[in-house]
Short mmCIF file of C-alpha atoms in Angstrom, two decimals:
data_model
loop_
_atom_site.label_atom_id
_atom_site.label_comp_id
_atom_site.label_asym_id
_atom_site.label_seq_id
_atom_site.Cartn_x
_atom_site.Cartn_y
_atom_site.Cartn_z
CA UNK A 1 169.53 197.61 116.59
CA UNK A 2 166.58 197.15 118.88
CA UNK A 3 167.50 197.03 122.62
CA UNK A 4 165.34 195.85 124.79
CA UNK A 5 164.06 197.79 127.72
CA UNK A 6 163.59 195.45 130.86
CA UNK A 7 165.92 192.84 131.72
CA UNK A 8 166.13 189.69 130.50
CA UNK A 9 166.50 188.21 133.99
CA UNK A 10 163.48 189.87 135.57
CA UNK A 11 161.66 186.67 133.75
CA UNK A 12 158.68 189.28 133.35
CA UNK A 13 157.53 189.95 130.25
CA UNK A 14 156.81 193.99 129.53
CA UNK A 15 155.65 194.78 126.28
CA UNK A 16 156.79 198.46 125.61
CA UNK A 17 157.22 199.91 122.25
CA UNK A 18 160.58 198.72 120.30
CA UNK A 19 163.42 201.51 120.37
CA UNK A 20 163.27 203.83 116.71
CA UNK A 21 167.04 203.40 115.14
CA UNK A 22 167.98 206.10 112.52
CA UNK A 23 167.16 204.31 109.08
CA UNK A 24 163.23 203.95 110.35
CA UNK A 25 162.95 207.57 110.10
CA UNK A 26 161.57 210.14 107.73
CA UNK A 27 164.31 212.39 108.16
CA UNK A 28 162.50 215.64 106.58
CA UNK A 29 159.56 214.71 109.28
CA UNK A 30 161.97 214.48 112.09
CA UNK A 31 163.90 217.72 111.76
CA UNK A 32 160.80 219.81 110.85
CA UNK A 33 158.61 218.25 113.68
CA UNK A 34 161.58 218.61 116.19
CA UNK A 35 162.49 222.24 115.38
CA UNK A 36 158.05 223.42 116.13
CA UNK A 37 158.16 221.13 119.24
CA UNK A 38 161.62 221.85 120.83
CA UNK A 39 161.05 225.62 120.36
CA UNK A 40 158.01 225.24 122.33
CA UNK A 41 159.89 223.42 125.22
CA UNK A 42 163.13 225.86 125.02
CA UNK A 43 160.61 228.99 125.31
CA UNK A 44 158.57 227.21 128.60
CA UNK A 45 161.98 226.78 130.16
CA UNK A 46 163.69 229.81 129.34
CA UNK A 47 163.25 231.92 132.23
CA UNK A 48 164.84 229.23 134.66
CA UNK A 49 167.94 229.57 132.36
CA UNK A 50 167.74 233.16 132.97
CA UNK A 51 167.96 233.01 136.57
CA UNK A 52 171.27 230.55 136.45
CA UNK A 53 172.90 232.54 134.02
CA UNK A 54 172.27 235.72 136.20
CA UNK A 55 173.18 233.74 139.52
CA UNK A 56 175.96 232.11 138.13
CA UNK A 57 178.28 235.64 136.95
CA UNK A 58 176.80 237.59 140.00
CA UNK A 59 179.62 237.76 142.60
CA UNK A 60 177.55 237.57 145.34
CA UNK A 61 175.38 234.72 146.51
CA UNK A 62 171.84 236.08 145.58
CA UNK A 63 168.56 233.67 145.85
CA UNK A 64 166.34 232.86 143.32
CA UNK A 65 163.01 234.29 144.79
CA UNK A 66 165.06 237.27 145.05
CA UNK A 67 166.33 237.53 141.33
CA UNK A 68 162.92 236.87 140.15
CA UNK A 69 161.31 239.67 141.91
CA UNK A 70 164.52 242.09 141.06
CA UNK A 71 163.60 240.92 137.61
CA UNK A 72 159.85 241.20 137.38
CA UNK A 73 160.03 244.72 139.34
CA UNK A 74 162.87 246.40 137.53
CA UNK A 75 162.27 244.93 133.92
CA UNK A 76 158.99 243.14 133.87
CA UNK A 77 158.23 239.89 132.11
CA UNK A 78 160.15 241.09 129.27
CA UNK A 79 163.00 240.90 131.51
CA UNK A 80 162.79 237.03 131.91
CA UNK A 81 163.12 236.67 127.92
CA UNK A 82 166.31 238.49 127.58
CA UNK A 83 167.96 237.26 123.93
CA UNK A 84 165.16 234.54 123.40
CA UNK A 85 164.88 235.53 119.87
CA UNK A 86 168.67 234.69 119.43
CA UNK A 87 168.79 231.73 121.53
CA UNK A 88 166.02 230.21 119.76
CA UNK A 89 167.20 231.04 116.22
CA UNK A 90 170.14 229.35 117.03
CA UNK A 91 168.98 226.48 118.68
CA UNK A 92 167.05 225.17 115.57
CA UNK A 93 169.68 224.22 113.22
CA UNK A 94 172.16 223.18 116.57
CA UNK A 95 169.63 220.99 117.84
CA UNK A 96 168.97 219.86 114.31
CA UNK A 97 172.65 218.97 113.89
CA UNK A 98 172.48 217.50 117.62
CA UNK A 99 169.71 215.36 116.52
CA UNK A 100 171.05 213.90 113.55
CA UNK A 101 174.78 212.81 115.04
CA UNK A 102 173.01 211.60 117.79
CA UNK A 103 170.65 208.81 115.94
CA UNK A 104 173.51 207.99 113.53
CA UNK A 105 175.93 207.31 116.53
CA UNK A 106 173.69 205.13 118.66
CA UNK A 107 172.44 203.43 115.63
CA UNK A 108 175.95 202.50 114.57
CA UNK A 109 177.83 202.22 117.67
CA UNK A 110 175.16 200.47 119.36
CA UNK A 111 174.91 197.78 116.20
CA UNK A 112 179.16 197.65 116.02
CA UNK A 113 178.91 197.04 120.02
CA UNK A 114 176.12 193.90 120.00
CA UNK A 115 177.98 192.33 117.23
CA UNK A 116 181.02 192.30 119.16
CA UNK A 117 179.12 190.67 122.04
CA UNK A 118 178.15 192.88 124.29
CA UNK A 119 175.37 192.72 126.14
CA UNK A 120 172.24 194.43 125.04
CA UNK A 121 172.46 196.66 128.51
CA UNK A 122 176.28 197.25 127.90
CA UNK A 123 175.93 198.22 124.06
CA UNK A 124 173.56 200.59 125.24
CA UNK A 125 175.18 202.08 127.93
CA UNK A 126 178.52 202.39 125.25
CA UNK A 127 176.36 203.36 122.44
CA UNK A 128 174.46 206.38 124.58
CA UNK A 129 177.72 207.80 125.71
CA UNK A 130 179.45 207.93 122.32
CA UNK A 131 176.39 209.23 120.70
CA UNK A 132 176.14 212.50 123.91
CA UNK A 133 179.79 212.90 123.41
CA UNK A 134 179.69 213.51 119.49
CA UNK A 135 176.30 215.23 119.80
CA UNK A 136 177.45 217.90 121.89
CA UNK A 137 180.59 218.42 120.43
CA UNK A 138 179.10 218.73 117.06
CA UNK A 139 176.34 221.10 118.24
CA UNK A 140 178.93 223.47 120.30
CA UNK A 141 179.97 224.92 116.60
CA UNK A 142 176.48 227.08 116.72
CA UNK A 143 176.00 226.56 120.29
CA UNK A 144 178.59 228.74 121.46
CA UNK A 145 178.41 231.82 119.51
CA UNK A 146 174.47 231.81 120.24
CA UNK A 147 175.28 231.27 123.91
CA UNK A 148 178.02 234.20 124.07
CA UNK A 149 175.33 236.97 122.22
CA UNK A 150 172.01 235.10 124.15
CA UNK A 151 174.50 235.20 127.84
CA UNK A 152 175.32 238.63 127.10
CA UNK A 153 171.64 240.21 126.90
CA UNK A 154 170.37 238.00 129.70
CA UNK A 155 172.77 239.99 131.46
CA UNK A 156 172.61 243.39 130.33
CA UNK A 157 170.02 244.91 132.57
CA UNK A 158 171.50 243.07 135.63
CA UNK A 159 172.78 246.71 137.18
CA UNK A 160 169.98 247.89 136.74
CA UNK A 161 167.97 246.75 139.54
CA UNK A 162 169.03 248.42 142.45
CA UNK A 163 168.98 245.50 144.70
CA UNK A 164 171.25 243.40 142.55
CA UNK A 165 173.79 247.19 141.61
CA UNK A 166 177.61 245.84 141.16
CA UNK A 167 176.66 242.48 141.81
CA UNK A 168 178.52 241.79 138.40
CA UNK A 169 181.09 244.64 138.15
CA UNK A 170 183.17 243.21 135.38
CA UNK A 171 179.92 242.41 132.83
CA UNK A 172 181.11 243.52 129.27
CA UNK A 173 180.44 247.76 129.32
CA UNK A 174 179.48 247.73 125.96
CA UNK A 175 175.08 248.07 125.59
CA UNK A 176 173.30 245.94 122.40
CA UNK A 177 169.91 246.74 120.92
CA UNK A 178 168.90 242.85 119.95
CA UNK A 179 170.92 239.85 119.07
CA UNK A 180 171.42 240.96 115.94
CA UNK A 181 173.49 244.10 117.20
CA UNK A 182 175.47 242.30 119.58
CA UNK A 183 176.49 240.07 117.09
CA UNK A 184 178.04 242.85 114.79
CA UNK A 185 179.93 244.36 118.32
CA UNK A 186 181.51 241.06 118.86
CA UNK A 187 182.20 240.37 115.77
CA UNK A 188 183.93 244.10 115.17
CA UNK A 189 185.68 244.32 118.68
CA UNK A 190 187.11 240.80 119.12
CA UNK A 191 186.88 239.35 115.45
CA UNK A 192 185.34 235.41 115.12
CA UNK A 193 187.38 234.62 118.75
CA UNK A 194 185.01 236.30 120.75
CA UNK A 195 181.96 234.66 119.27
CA UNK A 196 184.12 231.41 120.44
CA UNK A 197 184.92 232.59 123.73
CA UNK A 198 184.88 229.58 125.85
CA UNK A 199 184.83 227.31 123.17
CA UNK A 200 186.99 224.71 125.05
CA UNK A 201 185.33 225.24 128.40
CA UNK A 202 182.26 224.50 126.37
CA UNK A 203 183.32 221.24 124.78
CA UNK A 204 184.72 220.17 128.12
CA UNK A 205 181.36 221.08 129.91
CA UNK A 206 178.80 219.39 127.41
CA UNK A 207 180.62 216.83 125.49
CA UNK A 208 181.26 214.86 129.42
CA UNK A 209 177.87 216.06 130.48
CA UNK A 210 175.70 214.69 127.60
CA UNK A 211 178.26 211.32 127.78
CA UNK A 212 176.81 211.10 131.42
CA UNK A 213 173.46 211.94 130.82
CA UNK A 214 172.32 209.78 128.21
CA UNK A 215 174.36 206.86 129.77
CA UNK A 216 172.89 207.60 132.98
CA UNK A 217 169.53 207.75 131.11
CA UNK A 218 169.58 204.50 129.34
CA UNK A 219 170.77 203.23 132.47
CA UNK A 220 167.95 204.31 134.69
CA UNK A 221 165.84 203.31 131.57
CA UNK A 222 166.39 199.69 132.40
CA UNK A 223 166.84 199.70 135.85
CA UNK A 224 162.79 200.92 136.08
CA UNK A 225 161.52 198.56 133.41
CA UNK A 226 163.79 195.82 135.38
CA UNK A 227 161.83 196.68 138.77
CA UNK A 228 158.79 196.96 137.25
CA UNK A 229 159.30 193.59 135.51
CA UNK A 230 159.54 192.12 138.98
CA UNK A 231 157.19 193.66 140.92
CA UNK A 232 154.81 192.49 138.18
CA UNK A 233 155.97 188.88 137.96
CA UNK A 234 154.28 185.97 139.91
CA UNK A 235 156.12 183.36 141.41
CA UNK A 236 154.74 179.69 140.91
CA UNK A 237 155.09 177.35 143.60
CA UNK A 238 158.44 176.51 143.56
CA UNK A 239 159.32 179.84 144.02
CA UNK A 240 159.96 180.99 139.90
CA UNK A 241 158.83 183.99 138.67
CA UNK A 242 156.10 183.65 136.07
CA UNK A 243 156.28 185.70 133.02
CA UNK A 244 153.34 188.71 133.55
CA UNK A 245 152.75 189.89 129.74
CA UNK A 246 152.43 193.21 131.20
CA UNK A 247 151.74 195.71 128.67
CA UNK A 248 152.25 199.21 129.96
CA UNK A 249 150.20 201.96 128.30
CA UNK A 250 151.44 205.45 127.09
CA UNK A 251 151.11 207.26 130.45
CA UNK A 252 153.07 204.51 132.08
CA UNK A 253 155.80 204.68 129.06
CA UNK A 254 156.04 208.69 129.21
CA UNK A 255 156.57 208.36 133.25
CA UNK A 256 159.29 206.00 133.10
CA UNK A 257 160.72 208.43 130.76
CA UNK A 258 159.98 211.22 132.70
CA UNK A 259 161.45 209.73 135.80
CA UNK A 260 164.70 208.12 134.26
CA UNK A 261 165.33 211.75 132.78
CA UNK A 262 165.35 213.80 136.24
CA UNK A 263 167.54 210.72 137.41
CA UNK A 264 169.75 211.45 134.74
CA UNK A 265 169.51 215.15 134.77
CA UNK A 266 170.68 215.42 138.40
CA UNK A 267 173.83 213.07 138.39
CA UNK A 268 175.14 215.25 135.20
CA UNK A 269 174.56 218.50 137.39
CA UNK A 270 176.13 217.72 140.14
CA UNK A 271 179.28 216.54 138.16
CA UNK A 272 179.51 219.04 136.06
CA UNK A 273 178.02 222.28 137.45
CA UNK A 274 181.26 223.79 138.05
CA UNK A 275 182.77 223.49 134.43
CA UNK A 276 179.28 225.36 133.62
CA UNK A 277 179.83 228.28 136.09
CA UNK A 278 183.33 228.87 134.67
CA UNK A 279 182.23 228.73 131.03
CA UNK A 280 179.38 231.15 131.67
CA UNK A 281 181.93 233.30 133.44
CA UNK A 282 184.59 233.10 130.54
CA UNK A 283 181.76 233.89 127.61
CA UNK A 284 180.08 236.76 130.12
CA UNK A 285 182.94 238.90 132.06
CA UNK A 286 185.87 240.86 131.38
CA UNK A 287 189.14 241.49 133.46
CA UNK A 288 190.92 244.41 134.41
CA UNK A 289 195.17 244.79 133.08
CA UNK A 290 195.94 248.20 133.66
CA UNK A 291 192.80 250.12 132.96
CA UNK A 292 191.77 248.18 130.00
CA UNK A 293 189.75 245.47 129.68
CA UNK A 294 190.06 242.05 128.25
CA UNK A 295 188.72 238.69 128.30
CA UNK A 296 189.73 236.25 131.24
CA UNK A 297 191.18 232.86 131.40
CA UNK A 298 189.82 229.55 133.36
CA UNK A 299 192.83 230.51 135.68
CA UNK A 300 191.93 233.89 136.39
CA UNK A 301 187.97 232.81 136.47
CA UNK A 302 189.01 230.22 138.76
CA UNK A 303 190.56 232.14 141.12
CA UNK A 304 188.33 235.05 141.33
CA UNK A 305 185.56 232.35 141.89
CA UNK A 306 187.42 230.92 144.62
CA UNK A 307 188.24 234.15 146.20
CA UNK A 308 184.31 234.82 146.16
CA UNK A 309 182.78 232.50 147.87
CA UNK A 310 185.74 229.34 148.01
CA UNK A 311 184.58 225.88 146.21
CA UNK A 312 181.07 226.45 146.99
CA UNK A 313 180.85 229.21 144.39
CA UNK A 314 181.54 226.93 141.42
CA UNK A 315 177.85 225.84 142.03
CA UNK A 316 176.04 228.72 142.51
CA UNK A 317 172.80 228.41 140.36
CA UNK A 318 172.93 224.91 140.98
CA UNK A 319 169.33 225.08 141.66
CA UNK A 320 167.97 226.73 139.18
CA UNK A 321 170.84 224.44 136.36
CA UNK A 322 168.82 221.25 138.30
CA UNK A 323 165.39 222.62 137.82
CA UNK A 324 166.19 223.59 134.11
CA UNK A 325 167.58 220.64 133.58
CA UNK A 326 165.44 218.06 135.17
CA UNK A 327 162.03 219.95 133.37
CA UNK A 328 163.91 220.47 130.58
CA UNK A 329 165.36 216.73 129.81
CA UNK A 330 161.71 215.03 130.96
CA UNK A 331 160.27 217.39 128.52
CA UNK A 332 163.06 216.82 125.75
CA UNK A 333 162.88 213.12 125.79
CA UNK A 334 159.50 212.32 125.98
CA UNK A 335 158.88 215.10 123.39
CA UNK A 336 162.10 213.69 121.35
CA UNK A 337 160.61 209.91 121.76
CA UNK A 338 157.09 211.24 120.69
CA UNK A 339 158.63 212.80 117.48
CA UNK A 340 160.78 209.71 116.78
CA UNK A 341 156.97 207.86 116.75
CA UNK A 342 155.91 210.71 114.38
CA UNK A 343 158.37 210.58 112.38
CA UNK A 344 158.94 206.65 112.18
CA UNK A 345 158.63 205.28 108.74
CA UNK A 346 155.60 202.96 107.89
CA UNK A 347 156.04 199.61 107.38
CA UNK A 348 155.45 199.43 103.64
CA UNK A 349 158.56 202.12 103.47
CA UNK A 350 160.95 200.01 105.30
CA UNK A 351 160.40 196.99 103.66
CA UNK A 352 160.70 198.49 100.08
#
């Protein structure tokens, strides 16, 4: 399927390059290409996911110039890479697996949708949200234990800093050398469970999210090209617009990206920011029943939220979850459209 990216209706032409579907790819290109590139672009934004995780199980309202000087003071740079080396060995085969269910659900959906009769702009829009919803649900199988041991060591030196001492009481007691030791501690004090800790919460927070952000994304997509497409056209003298044959270079092509990304990015925060504060919460803290500690529920998380700082503190770390997610999906998708061009099959390959 090949979807076009202006509107027909704009009556200007834009020649941008034709969308990559799943069978044009060299599949052992495209994983090993994406796991060098999207390491790079997870380790540039890590920090920034730092500071929302911190932000986000601290039970006070504490700002981010603030945290970042706690940080660099108490615990140095180091401090800002807290489980990185778990986080990232994780994140290569889930974003492999994210990858993969994602081309083979637009492809298909978005084929099964045109031949229905959809519209090109409504099999898109169908296609992208199907292929975010099973993405993210297939990825949360690693996700989620990677995020519980990676949460828990961004975390751990929290009480150190003096100005930040108590701000998370209820953080798990017990201390971890590296990812790998945390791990083993989980695994030994709460059995597999506890490496799923917020499983559902997870599946409920990225499955809508991703569903949202790549139809917002396709959405915006168009709706650029579309503008562009008539800002560029000519109108003859009886008032018809004229067909342009603009052809956009690469820098234009990468800012529409860019643009319709941070678009994206910031409609799928603002929905679902709290369903992220709650699963951080459930993966990070611990509750109190008579002395002894144990794992809360979205109730209990819920209300202690509430009881915090009222509605409001469902999106604290809002802007750091923005930031991170506005650099990191304008990074991601022109990085994930470059390696789809990488990793496209020649033409002699697709026609055998």
């Amino acid at each position: 399927m090949s979807l076009s990216a202006a509107e027909d209706d704009s009556r200007s032409e834009i020649h941008i390059p034709a969308d990559i579907d799943w069978h044009m790819l060299d599949k052992s290109k495209f994983f090993f290409l994406g796991a060098a590139l999207f390491s790079g672009v997870s380790a540039a934004l890590y920090p920034i996911v730092v500071l929302k995780t911190r932000q986000q199980v601290s039970s006070a309202q504490i700002s981010c110039s603030k945290m970042s000087l706690s940080i660099m003071r108490y615990e140095g740079l180091r401090g800002f890479y807290r489980g990185f080396g778990t986080s990232l060995m994780g994140t290569i085969p889930a974003r492999a697996l994210y990858m993969g269910v994602l081309e083979v659900t637009k492809s298909s959906v978005g084929t099964a949708t045109v031949r229905l009769g959809f519209s090109d702009t409504t099999a898109t829009a169908i296609a992208s949200a199907a292929a975010g919803l099973n993405s993210a649900m297939a990825a949360q199988l690693v996700w989620t234990p990677i995020d519980v041991v990676s949460q828990r060591l961004m975390v751990q030196g929290y009480n150190n800093s003096n100005s930040c001492k108590n701000a998370i009481s209820n953080v798990h007691s017990c201390r971890y050398k590296n990812g790998l030791d945390a791990f083993r501690k989980i695994l030994s004090a709460d059995g597999p469970r506890g490496l799923y800790r917020g499983f559902g919460i997870s599946i409920l927070t990225y499955a809508p999210s991703n569903a949202v952000w790549w139809t917002s994304y396709s959405l915006a997509h168009k709706l650029i090209w579309g503008g562009i497409g008539c800002s560029m056209g000519k109108k003859d003298e009886t008032g018809v617009i004229e067909g342009s044959g603009f052809k956009p270079d690469s820098r234009a092509v990468v800012a529409v990206q860019g643009l319709s990304a941070a678009m994206a990015s910031g409609v799928s925060a603002l929905i679902t920011m709290p369903l992220d504060t709650i699963k951080t919460r459930l993966q990070v803290l611990d509750g109190e029943d008579n002395g002894v500690r144990r794992p809360m529920t979205v109730l209990q998380t819920i209300r202690n939220l509430v009881k915090e700082g009222g509605f409001s503190a469902c999106y604290r770390g809002l802007g750091p979850r923005w930031a991170s997610m506005s650099m990191s999906a304008t990074t991601m998708i022109t990085t994930y459209e470059f390696l789809k061009r990488l990793s496209a099959k020649s033409q002699d390959s697709l026609s055998s």
